[in-house]
Amino acid sequence: MKYFCLIFSLSGGFILNAQTNLENDFKIIEPKVVEWRRHFHEHPELSNQEFKTAETIAEHLTSLGIEVQTGVAKTGVVGVLKGNSPGKVVALRADIDGLPVTERNELPFKSNVKAEFMGTKTGVMHACGHDTHIAILMGVAEVLSKHKDKINGTVKFIFQPAEEGPPPGEEGGAKLMIKEGVLKEPKVDAIFGLHINSATPVGTIKYKSGGIMAAVERFVIHIKGKQSHGSQPWLGVDPIVISAKIIDGLQTIISRESDLTEEAAVITVGKITSGVRFNIIPESAELIGTVRSLDTDMKAKIIKRMTEMTETIAKAYGGEATITFENFTSITYNDPDLTTTMLPTLQKVAGADHVVLTKAVTGGEDFSYFQEVVPGLYFFLGGMTPGNTEAFPHHTQDFIIDESGLLLGVKTMTQLAIDYLKLD
Ligand SMILES: [Zn+2]
Ligand SMILES: [Zn+2]
């Protein structure tokens, strides 16, 4: 039993040999992770179409002796690694989809994949870095499976499709995985996830307790007025003027009514449609926009006030208006207790100087749905070449990740699982 007690020492911490051993495993895994990442980068697949990606993941997990379930939420793969004795269940999640973006990087493993997206032929690219997430979690699975007999508890590997959103009319992503029971049997106690970041230097981890990424809602406002000749507005009810008043009113919800010392929030109207020509006051108008929020109570209040304002403002000007909301992601909410408990793990792996408290991001992430069911911790992993000052943003043709950042991802997720399962 050479490795017995390598993971769990009696004192609850790591003994020297254990760390050395894991270090060896990490050294062995790094080139494999890079190779996997290049493979996935060259062969990206769109949301809900990650068939080949899933096949490669499932083959790898099976080869490690991990119990594998495929076809979860259409193309998701779930691996269950049971330790030598019962204990807690920790889930580690990686999202696996690419985006309809045509790659402009000149790389030996550049994507030349094309696909049809909403009726348009487009290039496909891992332009958000989910290729790195898959490779990192495959690496974690390999390292942890080597130490299976020393794990008290269970590790669930969740390879999640369609994080970028399923195609219109389809279900998918974290929401569908939860619906299909991914957090049950065995019941998950806590979940960890990361996102590579092209603007954070390699070696750095960014975290935040509480809301780290925003809840994303899409809203649609329908305004009904009364059509008339443009020269005789007194005979009609002008939905364009009502639109202006509603937009004006909505903006005061953030600027005048929200306690911005608590959290930030955003209301944006991104599209206005109304009218056909200069001398007709049209019958209706439509406004489409988004709300971003980082606090559940604030979100509820914003939605309530938006509804009240839309209806009453339209009424005040003689028209009618309705507003509907569609939820895209919840708040990526890092459980404060779990964050405090696991922070020493992040610091141990990356070095305390390299674990940085970050501001919240007003973009959304569907990892948030898992965190609505079980406590979770989501953090950002550096993927920018140190010294580089020009990072190309996620979702662009030039988006690029420095592969030397991947190993820290493997180490962090591995250690989070080990340390979490050790907790009483
Ligand atoms: Zn993305
Ligand atoms: Zn992403």
GROMACS .gro file of C-alpha atoms and ligand atoms in nm:
model
  426
    1MET     CA    1   0.000   0.000   0.000
    2LYS     CA    2   0.257   0.243  -0.112
    3TYR     CA    3   0.007   0.519  -0.161
    4PHE     CA    4  -0.201   0.460   0.145
    5CYS     CA    5  -0.233   0.782   0.341
    6LEU     CA    6  -0.080   0.971   0.056
    7ILE     CA    7  -0.391   1.173   0.005
    8PHE     CA    8  -0.525   1.192   0.354
    9SER     CA    9  -0.279   1.220   0.635
   10LEU     CA   10  -0.391   1.171   0.994
   11SER     CA   11  -0.349   1.540   1.059
   12GLY     CA   12  -0.593   1.615   0.780
   13GLY     CA   13  -0.325   1.776   0.564
   14PHE     CA   14  -0.101   1.638   0.296
   15ILE     CA   15   0.212   1.452   0.387
   16LEU     CA   16   0.516   1.528   0.177
   17ASN     CA   17   0.502   1.208  -0.028
   18ALA     CA   18   0.145   1.267  -0.126
   19GLN     CA   19   0.222   1.608  -0.267
   20THR     CA   20   0.532   1.479  -0.444
   21ASN     CA   21   0.325   1.203  -0.592
   22LEU     CA   22   0.056   1.433  -0.717
   23GLU     CA   23   0.325   1.661  -0.859
   24ASN     CA   24   0.455   1.364  -1.058
   25ASP     CA   25   0.107   1.292  -1.183
   26PHE     CA   26   0.064   1.655  -1.284
   27LYS     CA   27   0.394   1.649  -1.471
   28ILE     CA   28   0.282   1.342  -1.664
   29ILE     CA   29  -0.064   1.482  -1.738
   30GLU     CA   30   0.036   1.828  -1.867
   31PRO     CA   31   0.143   1.728  -2.222
   32LYS     CA   32  -0.166   1.508  -2.252
   33VAL     CA   33  -0.394   1.796  -2.150
   34VAL     CA   34  -0.230   2.019  -2.411
   35GLU     CA   35  -0.274   1.749  -2.675
   36TRP     CA   36  -0.642   1.701  -2.587
   37ARG     CA   37  -0.701   2.073  -2.592
   38ARG     CA   38  -0.549   2.099  -2.941
   39HIS     CA   39  -0.766   1.812  -3.060
   40PHE     CA   40  -1.086   1.975  -2.933
   41HIS     CA   41  -0.974   2.314  -3.062
   42GLU     CA   42  -0.935   2.173  -3.411
   43HIS     CA   43  -1.269   1.991  -3.396
   44PRO     CA   44  -1.520   2.224  -3.226
   45GLU     CA   45  -1.892   2.149  -3.230
   46LEU     CA   46  -2.187   2.380  -3.174
   47SER     CA   47  -2.423   2.366  -2.874
   48ASN     CA   48  -2.630   2.046  -2.858
   49GLN     CA   49  -2.424   1.897  -3.141
   50GLU     CA   50  -2.116   1.794  -2.941
   51PHE     CA   51  -2.137   1.431  -3.060
   52LYS     CA   52  -1.772   1.362  -3.144
   53THR     CA   53  -1.652   1.566  -2.847
   54ALA     CA   54  -1.870   1.355  -2.617
   55GLU     CA   55  -1.741   1.035  -2.774
   56THR     CA   56  -1.379   1.130  -2.706
   57ILE     CA   57  -1.458   1.226  -2.346
   58ALA     CA   58  -1.654   0.906  -2.282
   59GLU     CA   59  -1.374   0.691  -2.428
   60HIS     CA   60  -1.122   0.856  -2.201
   61LEU     CA   61  -1.332   0.819  -1.885
   62THR     CA   62  -1.409   0.456  -1.968
   63SER     CA   63  -1.039   0.383  -2.018
   64LEU     CA   64  -0.981   0.511  -1.663
   65GLY     CA   65  -1.236   0.269  -1.518
   66ILE     CA   66  -1.480   0.548  -1.441
   67GLU     CA   67  -1.856   0.474  -1.461
   68VAL     CA   68  -1.980   0.667  -1.762
   69GLN     CA   69  -2.322   0.792  -1.862
   70THR     CA   70  -2.365   0.943  -2.209
   71GLY     CA   71  -2.648   1.131  -2.378
   72VAL     CA   72  -2.724   1.335  -2.067
   73ALA     CA   73  -2.901   1.654  -2.177
   74LYS     CA   74  -2.855   1.534  -2.537
   75THR     CA   75  -2.475   1.520  -2.568
   76GLY     CA   76  -2.348   1.551  -2.210
   77VAL     CA   77  -2.118   1.299  -2.047
   78VAL     CA   78  -2.115   1.222  -1.676
   79GLY     CA   79  -1.845   1.019  -1.505
   80VAL     CA   80  -1.872   0.883  -1.153
   81LEU     CA   81  -1.554   0.791  -0.966
   82LYS     CA   82  -1.633   0.610  -0.645
   83GLY     CA   83  -1.371   0.610  -0.374
   84ASN     CA   84  -1.289   0.325  -0.140
   85SER     CA   85  -1.536   0.434   0.124
   86PRO     CA   86  -1.861   0.627   0.134
   87GLY     CA   87  -1.844   0.998   0.190
   88LYS     CA   88  -1.948   1.320   0.031
   89VAL     CA   89  -2.009   1.366  -0.339
   90VAL     CA   90  -1.826   1.646  -0.516
   91ALA     CA   91  -1.903   1.747  -0.875
   92LEU     CA   92  -1.655   1.906  -1.115
   93ARG     CA   93  -1.801   2.064  -1.425
   94ALA     CA   94  -1.662   2.151  -1.768
   95ASP     CA   95  -1.867   2.297  -2.054
   96ILE     CA   96  -1.791   2.151  -2.396
   97ASP     CA   97  -1.949   2.357  -2.677
   98GLY     CA   98  -1.795   2.580  -2.942
   99LEU     CA   99  -1.935   2.894  -3.107
  100PRO     CA  100  -2.040   3.006  -3.456
  101VAL     CA  101  -1.720   3.208  -3.504
  102THR     CA  102  -1.469   3.172  -3.791
  103GLU     CA  103  -1.119   3.140  -3.648
  104ARG     CA  104  -0.856   3.389  -3.764
  105ASN     CA  105  -0.560   3.254  -3.564
  106GLU     CA  106  -0.283   3.090  -3.759
  107LEU     CA  107  -0.231   2.778  -3.551
  108PRO     CA  108  -0.128   2.428  -3.655
  109PHE     CA  109  -0.449   2.314  -3.485
  110LYS     CA  110  -0.666   2.598  -3.616
  111SER     CA  111  -1.034   2.512  -3.665
  112ASN     CA  112  -1.152   2.488  -4.025
  113VAL     CA  113  -1.485   2.342  -3.922
  114LYS     CA  114  -1.798   2.484  -4.083
  115ALA     CA  115  -2.157   2.431  -3.981
  116GLU     CA  116  -2.501   2.574  -4.027
  117PHE     CA  117  -2.618   2.801  -3.749
  118MET     CA  118  -2.975   2.937  -3.763
  119GLY     CA  119  -2.983   2.903  -4.138
  120THR     CA  120  -2.640   3.058  -4.201
  121LYS     CA  121  -2.324   2.871  -4.295
  122THR     CA  122  -2.051   2.972  -4.050
  123GLY     CA  123  -1.715   2.874  -3.917
  124VAL     CA  124  -1.710   2.700  -3.579
  125MET     CA  125  -1.451   2.781  -3.315
  126HIS     CA  126  -1.379   2.721  -2.949
  127ALA     CA  127  -1.386   3.098  -2.912
  128CYS     CA  128  -1.477   3.089  -2.542
  129GLY     CA  129  -1.206   2.840  -2.438
  130HIS     CA  130  -1.433   2.547  -2.354
  131ASP     CA  131  -1.176   2.326  -2.531
  132THR     CA  132  -0.942   2.402  -2.240
  133HIS     CA  133  -1.215   2.319  -1.987
  134ILE     CA  134  -1.271   1.974  -2.140
  135ALA     CA  135  -0.898   1.898  -2.151
  136ILE     CA  136  -0.846   2.017  -1.793
  137LEU     CA  137  -1.128   1.802  -1.656
  138MET     CA  138  -1.010   1.497  -1.854
  139GLY     CA  139  -0.672   1.552  -1.689
  140VAL     CA  140  -0.828   1.581  -1.343
  141ALA     CA  141  -1.020   1.258  -1.404
  142GLU     CA  142  -0.699   1.079  -1.495
  143VAL     CA  143  -0.509   1.204  -1.190
  144LEU     CA  144  -0.791   1.133  -0.944
  145SER     CA  145  -0.863   0.789  -1.090
  146LYS     CA  146  -0.505   0.690  -1.006
  147HIS     CA  147  -0.583   0.762  -0.641
  148LYS     CA  148  -0.930   0.611  -0.641
  149ASP     CA  149  -0.863   0.373  -0.353
  150LYS     CA  150  -0.767   0.660  -0.125
  151ILE     CA  151  -1.073   0.875  -0.195
  152ASN     CA  152  -1.338   0.875   0.076
  153GLY     CA  153  -1.644   0.972  -0.119
  154THR     CA  154  -1.732   1.021  -0.481
  155VAL     CA  155  -1.625   1.253  -0.759
  156LYS     CA  156  -1.873   1.328  -1.035
  157PHE     CA  157  -1.732   1.465  -1.360
  158ILE     CA  158  -1.991   1.669  -1.546
  159PHE     CA  159  -1.912   1.744  -1.911
  160GLN     CA  160  -2.193   1.983  -1.999
  161PRO     CA  161  -2.316   2.068  -2.348
  162ALA     CA  162  -2.472   2.391  -2.474
  163GLU     CA  163  -2.342   2.639  -2.217
  164GLU     CA  164  -2.361   2.909  -2.484
  165GLY     CA  165  -2.733   2.837  -2.510
  166PRO     CA  166  -2.920   2.569  -2.702
  167PRO     CA  167  -3.051   2.656  -3.048
  168PRO     CA  168  -3.391   2.832  -3.040
  169GLY     CA  169  -3.671   2.592  -2.956
  170GLU     CA  170  -3.439   2.333  -2.802
  171GLU     CA  171  -3.370   2.257  -2.440
  172GLY     CA  172  -3.013   2.214  -2.325
  173GLY     CA  173  -2.724   2.308  -2.102
  174ALA     CA  174  -2.704   2.296  -1.724
  175LYS     CA  175  -3.081   2.337  -1.686
  176LEU     CA  176  -3.156   2.021  -1.884
  177MET     CA  177  -2.880   1.826  -1.709
  178ILE     CA  178  -3.037   1.912  -1.373
  179LYS     CA  179  -3.381   1.819  -1.504
  180GLU     CA  180  -3.240   1.482  -1.609
  181GLY     CA  181  -3.105   1.429  -1.257
  182VAL     CA  182  -2.733   1.502  -1.288
  183LEU     CA  183  -2.717   1.631  -0.930
  184LYS     CA  184  -2.886   1.318  -0.793
  185GLU     CA  185  -2.791   0.951  -0.758
  186PRO     CA  186  -2.550   0.999  -0.602
  187LYS     CA  187  -2.668   1.331  -0.464
  188VAL     CA  188  -2.408   1.604  -0.516
  189ASP     CA  189  -2.301   1.800  -0.203
  190ALA     CA  190  -2.098   2.072  -0.375
  191ILE     CA  191  -1.990   2.168  -0.725
  192PHE     CA  192  -1.680   2.341  -0.862
  193GLY     CA  193  -1.627   2.502  -1.200
  194LEU     CA  194  -1.381   2.731  -1.372
  195HIS     CA  195  -1.358   2.951  -1.677
  196ILE     CA  196  -1.033   3.018  -1.857
  197ASN     CA  197  -0.984   3.390  -1.912
  198SER     CA  198  -0.789   3.542  -2.201
  199ALA     CA  199  -0.729   3.870  -2.013
  200THR     CA  200  -0.597   3.719  -1.688
  201PRO     CA  201  -0.226   3.628  -1.679
  202VAL     CA  202  -0.130   3.261  -1.667
  203GLY     CA  203  -0.086   3.148  -1.308
  204THR     CA  204  -0.354   3.375  -1.165
  205ILE     CA  205  -0.689   3.272  -1.021
  206LYS     CA  206  -0.967   3.526  -0.977
  207TYR     CA  207  -1.253   3.460  -0.738
  208LYS     CA  208  -1.535   3.638  -0.559
  209SER     CA  209  -1.773   3.531  -0.285
  210GLY     CA  210  -2.144   3.589  -0.363
  211GLY     CA  211  -2.251   3.699  -0.711
  212ILE     CA  212  -1.958   3.667  -0.953
  213MET     CA  213  -2.154   3.661  -1.279
  214ALA     CA  214  -2.491   3.811  -1.356
  215ALA     CA  215  -2.838   3.671  -1.400
  216VAL     CA  216  -2.933   3.733  -1.760
  217GLU     CA  217  -3.291   3.809  -1.860
  218ARG     CA  218  -3.421   3.903  -2.201
  219PHE     CA  219  -3.730   4.120  -2.200
  220VAL     CA  220  -3.982   4.212  -2.467
  221ILE     CA  221  -4.223   4.504  -2.434
  222HIS     CA  222  -4.526   4.527  -2.663
  223ILE     CA  223  -4.683   4.872  -2.681
  224LYS     CA  224  -5.024   4.923  -2.831
  225GLY     CA  225  -5.133   5.268  -2.943
  226LYS     CA  226  -5.375   5.391  -3.209
  227GLN     CA  227  -5.273   5.458  -3.565
  228SER     CA  228  -5.331   5.802  -3.717
  229HIS     CA  229  -5.202   6.039  -3.983
  230GLY     CA  230  -4.865   6.188  -3.887
  231SER     CA  231  -5.014   6.532  -3.927
  232GLN     CA  232  -5.297   6.462  -3.680
  233PRO     CA  233  -5.146   6.307  -3.367
  234TRP     CA  234  -5.445   6.413  -3.159
  235LEU     CA  235  -5.650   6.149  -3.341
  236GLY     CA  236  -5.417   5.865  -3.238
  237VAL     CA  237  -5.211   5.729  -2.951
  238ASP     CA  238  -4.843   5.742  -3.040
  239PRO     CA  239  -4.656   5.422  -2.940
  240ILE     CA  240  -4.320   5.579  -3.034
  241VAL     CA  241  -4.364   5.856  -2.777
  242ILE     CA  242  -4.475   5.594  -2.523
  243SER     CA  243  -4.159   5.392  -2.604
  244ALA     CA  244  -3.944   5.694  -2.526
  245LYS     CA  245  -4.122   5.752  -2.193
  246ILE     CA  246  -4.091   5.384  -2.098
  247ILE     CA  247  -3.718   5.374  -2.181
  248ASP     CA  248  -3.669   5.690  -1.977
  249GLY     CA  249  -3.863   5.539  -1.685
  250LEU     CA  250  -3.677   5.207  -1.696
  251GLN     CA  251  -3.342   5.385  -1.671
  252THR     CA  252  -3.442   5.542  -1.339
  253ILE     CA  253  -3.493   5.197  -1.182
  254ILE     CA  254  -3.115   5.146  -1.173
  255SER     CA  255  -3.005   5.508  -1.134
  256ARG     CA  256  -3.266   5.624  -0.876
  257GLU     CA  257  -3.413   5.317  -0.704
  258SER     CA  258  -3.143   5.048  -0.677
  259ASP     CA  259  -2.898   5.038  -0.387
  260LEU     CA  260  -2.580   5.025  -0.595
  261THR     CA  261  -2.363   4.996  -0.287
  262GLU     CA  262  -2.500   4.642  -0.257
  263GLU     CA  263  -2.448   4.520  -0.613
  264ALA     CA  264  -2.444   4.647  -0.968
  265ALA     CA  265  -2.730   4.598  -1.213
  266VAL     CA  266  -2.799   4.688  -1.575
  267ILE     CA  267  -3.107   4.754  -1.786
  268THR     CA  268  -3.040   4.788  -2.159
  269VAL     CA  269  -3.291   4.837  -2.437
  270GLY     CA  270  -3.115   4.692  -2.739
  271LYS     CA  271  -3.382   4.702  -3.006
  272ILE     CA  272  -3.677   4.925  -3.095
  273THR     CA  273  -3.915   4.840  -3.377
  274SER     CA  274  -4.201   5.062  -3.488
  275GLY     CA  275  -4.344   5.250  -3.782
  276VAL     CA  276  -4.311   5.237  -4.159
  277ARG     CA  277  -4.291   5.594  -4.288
  278PHE     CA  278  -4.259   5.960  -4.190
  279ASN     CA  279  -4.622   6.060  -4.195
  280ILE     CA  280  -4.789   5.768  -4.021
  281ILE     CA  281  -4.815   5.733  -3.646
  282PRO     CA  282  -4.802   5.355  -3.613
  283GLU     CA  283  -5.031   5.132  -3.412
  284SER     CA  284  -4.765   4.949  -3.212
  285ALA     CA  285  -4.403   4.936  -3.101
  286GLU     CA  286  -4.177   4.666  -2.964
  287LEU     CA  287  -3.877   4.708  -2.734
  288ILE     CA  288  -3.632   4.424  -2.669
  289GLY     CA  289  -3.357   4.436  -2.411
  290THR     CA  290  -3.169   4.272  -2.129
  291VAL     CA  291  -3.147   4.293  -1.751
  292ARG     CA  292  -2.829   4.192  -1.566
  293SER     CA  293  -2.835   4.146  -1.190
  294LEU     CA  294  -2.607   4.005  -0.921
  295ASP     CA  295  -2.843   3.982  -0.625
  296THR     CA  296  -3.167   3.783  -0.608
  297ASP     CA  297  -3.366   4.044  -0.414
  298MET     CA  298  -3.250   4.324  -0.642
  299LYS     CA  299  -3.344   4.118  -0.944
  300ALA     CA  300  -3.696   4.060  -0.812
  301LYS     CA  301  -3.738   4.428  -0.736
  302ILE     CA  302  -3.611   4.537  -1.078
  303ILE     CA  303  -3.849   4.300  -1.256
  304LYS     CA  304  -4.142   4.413  -1.044
  305ARG     CA  305  -4.069   4.781  -1.107
  306MET     CA  306  -4.011   4.729  -1.480
  307THR     CA  307  -4.351   4.563  -1.504
  308GLU     CA  308  -4.524   4.839  -1.306
  309MET     CA  309  -4.358   5.118  -1.503
  310THR     CA  310  -4.421   4.965  -1.843
  311GLU     CA  311  -4.791   4.918  -1.773
  312THR     CA  312  -4.857   5.247  -1.594
  313ILE     CA  313  -4.653   5.470  -1.825
  314ALA     CA  314  -4.832   5.330  -2.131
  315LYS     CA  315  -5.164   5.383  -1.957
  316ALA     CA  316  -5.077   5.740  -1.861
  317TYR     CA  317  -5.036   5.823  -2.231
  318GLY     CA  318  -5.353   5.647  -2.341
  319GLY     CA  319  -5.197   5.324  -2.464
  320GLU     CA  320  -5.136   4.974  -2.334
  321ALA     CA  321  -4.815   4.782  -2.280
  322THR     CA  322  -4.711   4.438  -2.161
  323ILE     CA  323  -4.367   4.310  -2.068
  324THR     CA  324  -4.241   3.951  -2.068
  325PHE     CA  325  -3.913   3.818  -1.932
  326GLU     CA  326  -3.715   3.516  -2.044
  327ASN     CA  327  -3.442   3.388  -1.814
  328PHE     CA  328  -3.110   3.290  -1.976
  329THR     CA  329  -2.892   3.236  -1.668
  330SER     CA  330  -2.930   3.278  -1.295
  331ILE     CA  331  -2.677   3.456  -1.075
  332THR     CA  332  -2.349   3.267  -1.065
  333TYR     CA  333  -2.350   3.279  -0.689
  334ASN     CA  334  -2.049   3.152  -0.498
  335ASP     CA  335  -2.169   3.017  -0.167
  336PRO     CA  336  -1.993   3.239   0.092
  337ASP     CA  337  -1.923   2.951   0.337
  338LEU     CA  338  -1.791   2.722   0.065
  339THR     CA  339  -1.578   3.006  -0.078
  340THR     CA  340  -1.425   3.076   0.265
  341THR     CA  341  -1.362   2.706   0.325
  342MET     CA  342  -1.200   2.641  -0.014
  343LEU     CA  343  -0.999   2.964  -0.046
  344PRO     CA  344  -0.695   2.807   0.129
  345THR     CA  345  -0.698   2.534  -0.137
  346LEU     CA  346  -0.682   2.790  -0.418
  347GLN     CA  347  -0.403   2.971  -0.234
  348LYS     CA  348  -0.211   2.650  -0.165
  349VAL     CA  349  -0.217   2.552  -0.532
  350ALA     CA  350  -0.163   2.889  -0.703
  351GLY     CA  351   0.029   3.069  -0.427
  352ALA     CA  352  -0.151   3.327  -0.214
  353ASP     CA  353  -0.022   3.618  -0.428
  354HIS     CA  354  -0.180   3.468  -0.734
  355VAL     CA  355  -0.529   3.431  -0.596
  356VAL     CA  356  -0.696   3.763  -0.658
  357LEU     CA  357  -1.033   3.893  -0.549
  358THR     CA  358  -1.219   4.003  -0.860
  359LYS     CA  359  -1.511   4.233  -0.934
  360ALA     CA  360  -1.832   4.079  -1.060
  361VAL     CA  361  -1.883   4.032  -1.431
  362THR     CA  362  -2.211   4.141  -1.593
  363GLY     CA  363  -2.198   3.853  -1.841
  364GLY     CA  364  -2.383   3.533  -1.754
  365GLU     CA  365  -2.292   3.167  -1.711
  366ASP     CA  366  -2.528   2.871  -1.686
  367PHE     CA  367  -2.316   2.708  -1.413
  368SER     CA  368  -2.546   2.931  -1.205
  369TYR     CA  369  -2.829   2.676  -1.237
  370PHE     CA  370  -2.620   2.412  -1.057
  371GLN     CA  371  -2.554   2.665  -0.781
  372GLU     CA  372  -2.926   2.715  -0.731
  373VAL     CA  373  -2.950   2.350  -0.629
  374VAL     CA  374  -2.620   2.284  -0.448
  375PRO     CA  375  -2.351   2.513  -0.306
  376GLY     CA  376  -2.091   2.588  -0.569
  377LEU     CA  377  -1.770   2.777  -0.635
  378TYR     CA  378  -1.687   2.919  -0.977
  379PHE     CA  379  -1.363   3.099  -1.053
  380PHE     CA  380  -1.155   3.239  -1.339
  381LEU     CA  381  -0.828   3.083  -1.450
  382GLY     CA  382  -0.552   3.288  -1.617
  383GLY     CA  383  -0.494   3.210  -1.984
  384MET     CA  384  -0.304   3.518  -2.103
  385THR     CA  385   0.068   3.505  -2.178
  386PRO     CA  386   0.242   3.699  -1.900
  387GLY     CA  387   0.358   4.037  -2.023
  388ASN     CA  388   0.108   4.041  -2.305
  389THR     CA  389  -0.093   4.361  -2.302
  390GLU     CA  390  -0.337   4.289  -2.581
  391ALA     CA  391  -0.576   4.010  -2.497
  392PHE     CA  392  -0.836   3.922  -2.756
  393PRO     CA  393  -1.178   3.892  -2.597
  394HIS     CA  394  -1.379   3.573  -2.570
  395HIS     CA  395  -1.622   3.508  -2.858
  396THR     CA  396  -1.394   3.680  -3.116
  397GLN     CA  397  -1.209   3.533  -3.419
  398ASP     CA  398  -0.870   3.613  -3.262
  399PHE     CA  399  -0.943   3.472  -2.915
  400ILE     CA  400  -0.643   3.276  -2.794
  401ILE     CA  401  -0.530   3.101  -2.478
  402ASP     CA  402  -0.176   3.037  -2.357
  403GLU     CA  403  -0.159   2.663  -2.295
  404SER     CA  404   0.087   2.705  -2.010
  405GLY     CA  405  -0.214   2.813  -1.802
  406LEU     CA  406  -0.392   2.478  -1.824
  407LEU     CA  407  -0.191   2.288  -1.563
  408LEU     CA  408  -0.299   2.523  -1.285
  409GLY     CA  409  -0.658   2.439  -1.380
  410VAL     CA  410  -0.588   2.068  -1.344
  411LYS     CA  411  -0.411   2.116  -1.013
  412THR     CA  412  -0.682   2.342  -0.872
  413MET     CA  413  -0.978   2.123  -0.964
  414THR     CA  414  -0.797   1.810  -0.840
  415GLN     CA  415  -0.708   1.968  -0.510
  416LEU     CA  416  -1.055   2.119  -0.463
  417ALA     CA  417  -1.206   1.771  -0.497
  418ILE     CA  418  -0.954   1.613  -0.261
  419ASP     CA  419  -0.979   1.884   0.003
  420TYR     CA  420  -1.357   1.906  -0.013
  421LEU     CA  421  -1.401   1.531   0.037
  422LYS     CA  422  -1.175   1.556   0.339
  423LEU     CA  423  -1.405   1.802   0.518
  424ASP     CA  424  -1.626   1.679   0.802
  425ZN      ZN  425  -1.887   3.204  -2.397
  426ZN      ZN  426  -1.759   3.022  -2.182
   0.00000   0.00000   0.00000
